[in-house]
Amino acid sequence: MPEPRTEIQRMRPYNPPTGNRGGKLRLDFNENTGGCPLHVLKAVSEALSKDLLATYPDYEVARQRIADFFEVAEAQILMANGTDEAIQLLVNTFVGPGDEVVVLHPTYAMYRFYAEIAGAKIQEVSYRELPGSEPLERVLQVELDDILDKVGDRTRAIFLPNPNNPTGSTISLETILGVLQAAPYSCVLIDEAYFDFWGVTALALLERNENLFISRTFSKAYGLAGMRFGCLISHAENISNMKKSHSPYSVNSLSIVAVLAAIQDRVWINEYAVQVRQGRELLERELPRHGYSYWKSHANFILFDAGDRADALLQRSLESGVLIRDRRHDLPGALRVTAGLAGQMERFVSVLEELR
């Protein structure tokens, strides 16, 4: 039997709970709880009536339109099979065995996942907890000095999601700029997967910082998680180097059709983001009312502390057909619930009521 590489043997498998989810209210994966917009479904349906599936995808027009959408040059855009592939390409291009990668804790698992495959050493920066503005509101924050303490001569990549998953916490642009300037030879990735729910972007820092990379996904606000489409934005030379290790047809034709339709309607996205923020505010009111503290979030989810009630809440929620995410491996007692439409939030609150 072939022997896997040492790095693979040491890794813990990543097994998201994807089974037995049909017919339930999915408040566990931070998806768009309203589903894919109708104008996108129409565009995909019309495309299926043509010869789209029989031919390899053509990226030239799509790349230019998406670059225009983000207001950057076409040469600064890399289209990927989801943000996961964009992260993988960054690591494949710039990180090698023995290099160091800085990640936050807790954070999105794929940063560590791809860095470990590359044989890199992980340097973790833990969040500090601060008091919130409300009695049961808590705030997680990462300090610039804490990040820089983990940066050394071997640091090749620094991953800073903004907002962060699973905490929903954010990093100021001043802190991001401080990291960029202190680590000019490291790739600094600002993962803006949840940008649409917060509205703050590092794109304005791109021109003067050659080590800045920004990722965006269409899996969250745009309701296209099943299409697997993400983008990486950086300086043209960085993108050119990454394309050398990029599969020539990793993004499928239907994904392109869907994304090009999605970016034509900013009003729809803005309205959905407003509904999500309202749903999040409802959770911020109801969780403390039922005795749960929560961590302040700027994304489409809230991480809250269920304490010794976590198992009972997970079980009762499942029995009620509502899926939420167990994050106790990140923080003691932590569960995460996606913020969605008002009726969906009321359904989750009814589960809280049953356990009072």
Coordinates of C-alpha atoms in Angstrom, one line a residue:
M1 CA 0.0 0.0 0.0
P2 CA 1.4 3.5 -0.9
E3 CA 2.6 5.5 2.0
P4 CA 1.1 9.1 2.3
R5 CA 3.3 12.0 2.9
T6 CA 4.2 12.8 6.5
E7 CA 2.2 16.0 6.4
I8 CA -0.9 14.1 5.4
Q9 CA -0.4 11.5 8.1
R10 CA -0.2 14.2 10.8
M11 CA -3.4 16.0 9.7
R12 CA -6.7 15.7 11.3
P13 CA -9.5 15.1 8.8
Y14 CA -12.0 17.9 8.1
N15 CA -15.5 16.4 8.2
P16 CA -18.2 19.0 8.0
P17 CA -21.7 17.7 9.1
T18 CA -23.1 17.5 5.6
G19 CA -25.3 14.4 5.9
N20 CA -29.0 14.1 6.8
R21 CA -29.8 17.8 6.2
G22 CA -32.7 17.6 3.7
G23 CA -36.0 19.2 4.6
K24 CA -34.5 21.1 7.6
L25 CA -34.0 24.8 8.2
R26 CA -30.3 25.1 7.5
L27 CA -28.9 27.6 10.0
D28 CA -25.6 25.8 10.4
F29 CA -23.5 26.7 7.3
N30 CA -23.9 30.5 7.0
E31 CA -25.7 30.0 3.6
N32 CA -28.2 32.4 2.1
T33 CA -31.4 31.3 3.9
G34 CA -33.6 32.8 1.2
G35 CA -32.0 30.7 -1.5
C36 CA -30.6 31.6 -4.9
P37 CA -32.2 34.8 -6.4
L38 CA -34.8 34.2 -9.1
H39 CA -33.0 36.3 -11.8
V40 CA -30.0 34.0 -11.4
L41 CA -32.1 30.8 -11.7
K42 CA -33.6 32.2 -14.8
A43 CA -30.2 33.0 -16.4
V44 CA -28.9 29.4 -15.5
S45 CA -32.1 27.9 -16.9
E46 CA -31.8 29.8 -20.2
A47 CA -28.1 28.8 -20.5
L48 CA -29.0 25.1 -20.1
S49 CA -31.0 25.3 -23.3
K50 CA -27.8 26.0 -25.3
D51 CA -24.6 24.1 -25.9
L52 CA -23.0 25.4 -22.8
L53 CA -22.4 22.0 -21.2
A54 CA -20.7 20.5 -24.2
T55 CA -17.9 23.1 -24.5
Y56 CA -15.1 24.2 -22.3
P57 CA -15.7 27.5 -20.4
D58 CA -14.6 30.8 -21.9
Y59 CA -13.3 33.1 -19.1
E60 CA -12.2 36.3 -21.0
V61 CA -15.5 38.2 -20.9
A62 CA -16.4 37.0 -17.4
R63 CA -13.1 38.0 -15.9
Q64 CA -13.4 41.5 -17.3
R65 CA -17.0 42.0 -16.1
I66 CA -16.1 40.7 -12.6
A67 CA -13.0 43.0 -12.5
D68 CA -15.3 45.9 -13.4
F69 CA -17.7 44.9 -10.6
F70 CA -14.8 45.1 -8.1
E71 CA -13.4 48.2 -9.8
V72 CA -9.9 46.6 -10.4
A73 CA -8.0 45.7 -13.5
E74 CA -8.7 42.4 -15.3
A75 CA -5.1 41.3 -14.7
Q76 CA -5.7 41.6 -10.9
I77 CA -8.5 39.0 -10.8
L78 CA -8.2 35.2 -10.4
M79 CA -11.4 33.3 -10.6
A80 CA -11.5 30.1 -8.5
N81 CA -13.6 27.1 -7.7
G82 CA -14.8 28.7 -4.5
T83 CA -12.6 30.7 -2.1
D84 CA -11.2 27.4 -0.9
E85 CA -9.4 26.9 -4.2
A86 CA -8.1 30.5 -4.0
I87 CA -6.6 29.8 -0.6
Q88 CA -5.1 26.6 -1.9
L89 CA -3.5 28.4 -4.9
L90 CA -2.0 31.1 -2.7
V91 CA -0.4 28.5 -0.5
N92 CA 0.7 26.4 -3.5
T93 CA 2.4 29.4 -5.0
F94 CA 4.0 31.1 -2.1
V95 CA 4.3 28.6 0.8
G96 CA 6.7 25.6 1.0
P97 CA 7.8 23.0 3.5
G98 CA 9.3 24.6 6.7
D99 CA 7.7 28.0 6.0
E100 CA 5.5 29.6 8.6
V101 CA 1.8 30.7 8.2
V102 CA 0.0 32.9 10.7
V103 CA -3.6 32.2 11.4
L104 CA -6.1 33.4 14.1
H105 CA -7.8 31.2 16.7
P106 CA -10.5 30.4 16.3
T107 CA -10.9 30.8 12.5
Y108 CA -11.8 29.2 9.2
A109 CA -10.3 25.7 9.1
M110 CA -9.1 25.8 5.5
Y111 CA -6.2 28.2 6.2
R112 CA -4.6 25.6 8.4
F113 CA -5.8 22.7 6.2
Y114 CA -3.9 23.9 3.1
A115 CA -0.9 25.2 5.0
E116 CA -0.4 21.8 6.7
I117 CA -0.6 20.0 3.3
A118 CA 2.2 22.3 2.1
G119 CA 4.3 21.3 5.1
A120 CA 4.2 24.7 6.7
K121 CA 4.4 25.4 10.4
I122 CA 1.3 27.1 11.9
Q123 CA 1.6 30.1 14.2
E124 CA -1.7 30.9 16.0
V125 CA -2.8 34.2 17.2
S126 CA -5.6 34.0 19.9
Y127 CA -8.4 36.5 20.2
R128 CA -8.7 38.6 23.3
E129 CA -12.1 38.8 24.9
L130 CA -13.4 42.3 25.8
P131 CA -16.7 43.3 27.5
G132 CA -19.5 44.3 25.1
S133 CA -21.9 47.2 25.3
E134 CA -24.7 45.0 26.7
P135 CA -24.6 42.8 29.8
L136 CA -24.6 39.5 27.9
E137 CA -22.7 40.8 24.8
R138 CA -19.0 39.8 24.5
V139 CA -16.4 41.0 22.0
L140 CA -13.4 39.1 20.6
Q141 CA -10.6 41.3 19.3
V142 CA -7.2 40.6 17.8
E143 CA -4.4 43.1 18.5
L144 CA -1.8 44.2 16.0
D145 CA 1.1 43.4 18.4
D146 CA -0.3 39.9 18.9
I147 CA -0.2 39.3 15.2
L148 CA 3.3 40.8 14.7
D149 CA 4.6 38.7 17.6
K150 CA 4.0 35.6 15.4
V151 CA 5.6 37.1 12.3
G152 CA 9.2 36.1 11.6
D153 CA 11.8 35.6 8.9
R154 CA 10.0 32.3 7.8
T155 CA 6.5 33.8 7.6
R156 CA 5.2 33.4 4.1
A157 CA 1.4 34.0 4.6
I158 CA -0.9 35.7 7.1
F159 CA -4.6 34.9 6.9
L160 CA -7.0 37.5 8.3
P161 CA -10.7 36.9 7.6
N162 CA -12.7 40.1 8.0
P163 CA -15.3 39.4 9.4
N164 CA -14.0 36.2 10.9
N165 CA -15.7 32.8 10.9
P166 CA -16.9 31.5 13.4
T167 CA -16.7 34.6 15.7
G168 CA -18.1 37.3 13.4
S169 CA -15.4 39.7 14.8
T170 CA -13.6 42.3 12.6
I171 CA -10.2 43.8 12.2
S172 CA -9.7 47.5 11.6
L173 CA -8.2 48.8 8.3
E174 CA -5.5 50.4 10.5
T175 CA -4.5 47.0 11.9
I176 CA -4.5 45.5 8.4
L177 CA -2.2 48.3 7.1
G178 CA 0.1 47.8 10.1
V179 CA 0.4 44.1 9.2
L180 CA 1.1 44.8 5.6
Q181 CA 3.8 47.3 6.3
A182 CA 5.5 45.2 9.0
A183 CA 5.5 42.0 6.9
P184 CA 6.2 43.3 3.3
Y185 CA 7.5 39.9 2.1
S186 CA 4.6 37.9 3.4
C187 CA 1.3 37.3 1.6
V188 CA -1.4 39.0 3.7
L189 CA -4.8 37.5 2.8
I190 CA -7.9 39.5 3.8
D191 CA -10.8 37.1 3.4
E192 CA -13.9 39.2 2.9
A193 CA -16.4 36.3 2.5
Y194 CA -18.9 38.2 4.7
F195 CA -18.2 41.7 3.3
D196 CA -21.8 42.2 2.2
F197 CA -23.1 42.1 5.8
W198 CA -20.5 44.6 7.1
G199 CA -19.5 46.8 4.2
V200 CA -15.9 47.5 5.0
T201 CA -13.2 46.4 2.5
A202 CA -9.5 46.5 2.2
L203 CA -9.6 47.1 -1.6
A204 CA -8.5 50.7 -1.2
L205 CA -5.2 49.5 0.3
L206 CA -4.4 47.3 -2.7
E207 CA -2.6 49.9 -4.9
R208 CA 0.2 50.7 -2.4
N209 CA 0.7 47.2 -0.9
E210 CA 2.1 44.6 -3.2
N211 CA 1.7 41.8 -0.6
L212 CA -2.1 42.3 -0.2
F213 CA -4.5 39.6 -1.3
I214 CA -8.3 40.0 -1.0
S215 CA -10.7 37.1 -1.4
R216 CA -14.4 37.3 -2.1
T217 CA -17.0 34.6 -2.4
F218 CA -20.5 34.3 -4.0
S219 CA -21.5 31.5 -1.6
K220 CA -22.9 33.7 1.2
A221 CA -25.0 36.8 0.3
Y222 CA -25.4 35.8 -3.3
G223 CA -26.8 32.4 -2.6
L224 CA -24.5 30.5 -4.9
A225 CA -22.8 28.1 -2.5
G226 CA -23.5 25.2 -4.7
M227 CA -21.9 26.9 -7.7
R228 CA -18.5 27.1 -6.0
F229 CA -17.3 30.5 -7.3
G230 CA -14.8 32.7 -5.6
C231 CA -12.3 35.4 -6.6
L232 CA -8.8 36.5 -5.4
I233 CA -7.7 40.0 -6.0
S234 CA -4.1 41.2 -5.9
H235 CA -1.4 42.9 -7.9
A236 CA -1.1 41.6 -11.5
E237 CA 2.3 40.0 -10.9
N238 CA 1.0 38.0 -8.0
I239 CA -2.0 36.8 -10.0
S240 CA 0.2 35.9 -12.9
N241 CA 2.4 33.7 -10.7
M242 CA -0.7 32.0 -9.2
K243 CA -2.1 31.2 -12.6
K244 CA 0.9 29.0 -13.3
S245 CA -0.4 26.5 -10.7
H246 CA -4.1 27.0 -11.5
S247 CA -6.0 24.3 -13.4
P248 CA -7.1 25.8 -16.7
Y249 CA -10.8 24.9 -16.3
S250 CA -11.5 24.8 -12.6
V251 CA -14.5 27.1 -12.8
N252 CA -17.4 25.6 -14.7
S253 CA -19.6 27.4 -17.3
L254 CA -22.8 27.4 -15.2
S255 CA -21.0 29.1 -12.3
I256 CA -19.9 31.9 -14.7
V257 CA -23.5 32.4 -16.0
A258 CA -24.8 32.5 -12.4
V259 CA -22.3 35.0 -11.1
L260 CA -22.6 37.3 -14.1
A261 CA -26.3 37.4 -13.5
A262 CA -25.9 37.9 -9.8
I263 CA -23.7 41.0 -10.1
Q264 CA -26.2 42.8 -12.3
D265 CA -28.6 43.2 -9.4
R266 CA -27.0 45.1 -6.4
V267 CA -30.4 46.1 -5.1
W268 CA -31.3 42.4 -4.4
I269 CA -28.1 41.8 -2.5
N270 CA -28.4 45.0 -0.5
E271 CA -32.0 44.2 0.5
Y272 CA -31.1 40.7 1.5
A273 CA -28.2 42.0 3.6
V274 CA -30.6 44.4 5.4
Q275 CA -32.9 41.5 6.2
V276 CA -29.9 39.5 7.6
R277 CA -28.8 42.4 9.8
Q278 CA -32.4 42.6 11.1
G279 CA -32.3 38.9 11.8
R280 CA -29.0 39.2 13.6
E281 CA -30.4 42.0 15.7
L282 CA -33.4 39.8 16.7
L283 CA -30.9 37.1 17.8
E284 CA -29.0 39.7 19.8
R285 CA -32.2 40.5 21.7
E286 CA -33.5 37.0 22.1
L287 CA -30.4 35.1 23.1
P288 CA -29.8 37.2 26.3
R289 CA -33.5 37.0 27.1
H290 CA -33.2 33.3 27.3
G291 CA -30.0 33.4 29.3
Y292 CA -27.3 33.0 26.6
S293 CA -24.4 35.4 26.2
Y294 CA -23.1 35.9 22.6
W295 CA -20.1 37.3 20.9
K296 CA -20.7 40.5 18.8
S297 CA -20.9 39.6 15.1
H298 CA -20.7 41.6 11.9
A299 CA -21.4 38.6 9.7
N300 CA -24.6 36.6 8.8
F301 CA -24.3 34.5 12.0
I302 CA -23.9 34.7 15.7
L303 CA -21.7 32.6 18.0
F304 CA -23.2 32.2 21.4
D305 CA -22.3 30.5 24.7
A306 CA -24.8 27.7 25.5
G307 CA -22.8 26.4 28.4
D308 CA -24.1 23.2 29.9
R309 CA -27.3 23.5 27.8
A310 CA -25.4 23.0 24.6
D311 CA -26.2 19.3 24.1
A312 CA -29.9 19.8 25.0
L313 CA -30.2 22.7 22.6
L314 CA -28.5 20.9 19.7
Q315 CA -30.8 17.9 20.2
R316 CA -34.0 19.9 20.6
S317 CA -33.1 22.1 17.6
L318 CA -32.5 19.0 15.5
E319 CA -35.8 17.4 16.6
S320 CA -37.5 20.7 15.5
G321 CA -35.9 20.6 12.1
V322 CA -33.6 23.5 12.7
L323 CA -29.9 22.9 12.1
I324 CA -27.3 24.9 14.1
R325 CA -23.5 24.4 14.4
D326 CA -21.6 23.0 17.3
R327 CA -18.4 25.1 17.7
R328 CA -17.3 23.8 21.2
H329 CA -14.0 22.7 19.6
D330 CA -13.3 26.4 19.2
L331 CA -14.6 27.8 22.4
P332 CA -16.2 26.2 25.5
G333 CA -20.0 26.0 25.2
A334 CA -20.0 27.8 21.8
L335 CA -22.7 27.2 19.2
R336 CA -23.3 29.1 16.0
V337 CA -26.5 30.0 14.3
T338 CA -26.9 31.6 10.9
A339 CA -28.8 34.9 10.8
G340 CA -31.6 34.7 8.2
L341 CA -35.0 36.0 7.5
A342 CA -37.4 37.1 10.2
G343 CA -39.6 34.0 10.1
Q344 CA -36.6 31.7 10.3
M345 CA -35.2 33.5 13.3
E346 CA -38.6 33.2 15.0
R347 CA -38.5 29.5 14.4
F348 CA -35.1 29.2 16.1
V349 CA -36.3 31.4 19.0
S350 CA -39.2 29.0 19.5
V351 CA -36.6 26.3 20.1
L352 CA -35.0 28.5 22.8
E353 CA -38.4 29.0 24.4
E354 CA -38.9 25.2 24.7
L355 CA -35.7 24.9 26.8
R356 CA -36.4 27.8 29.2

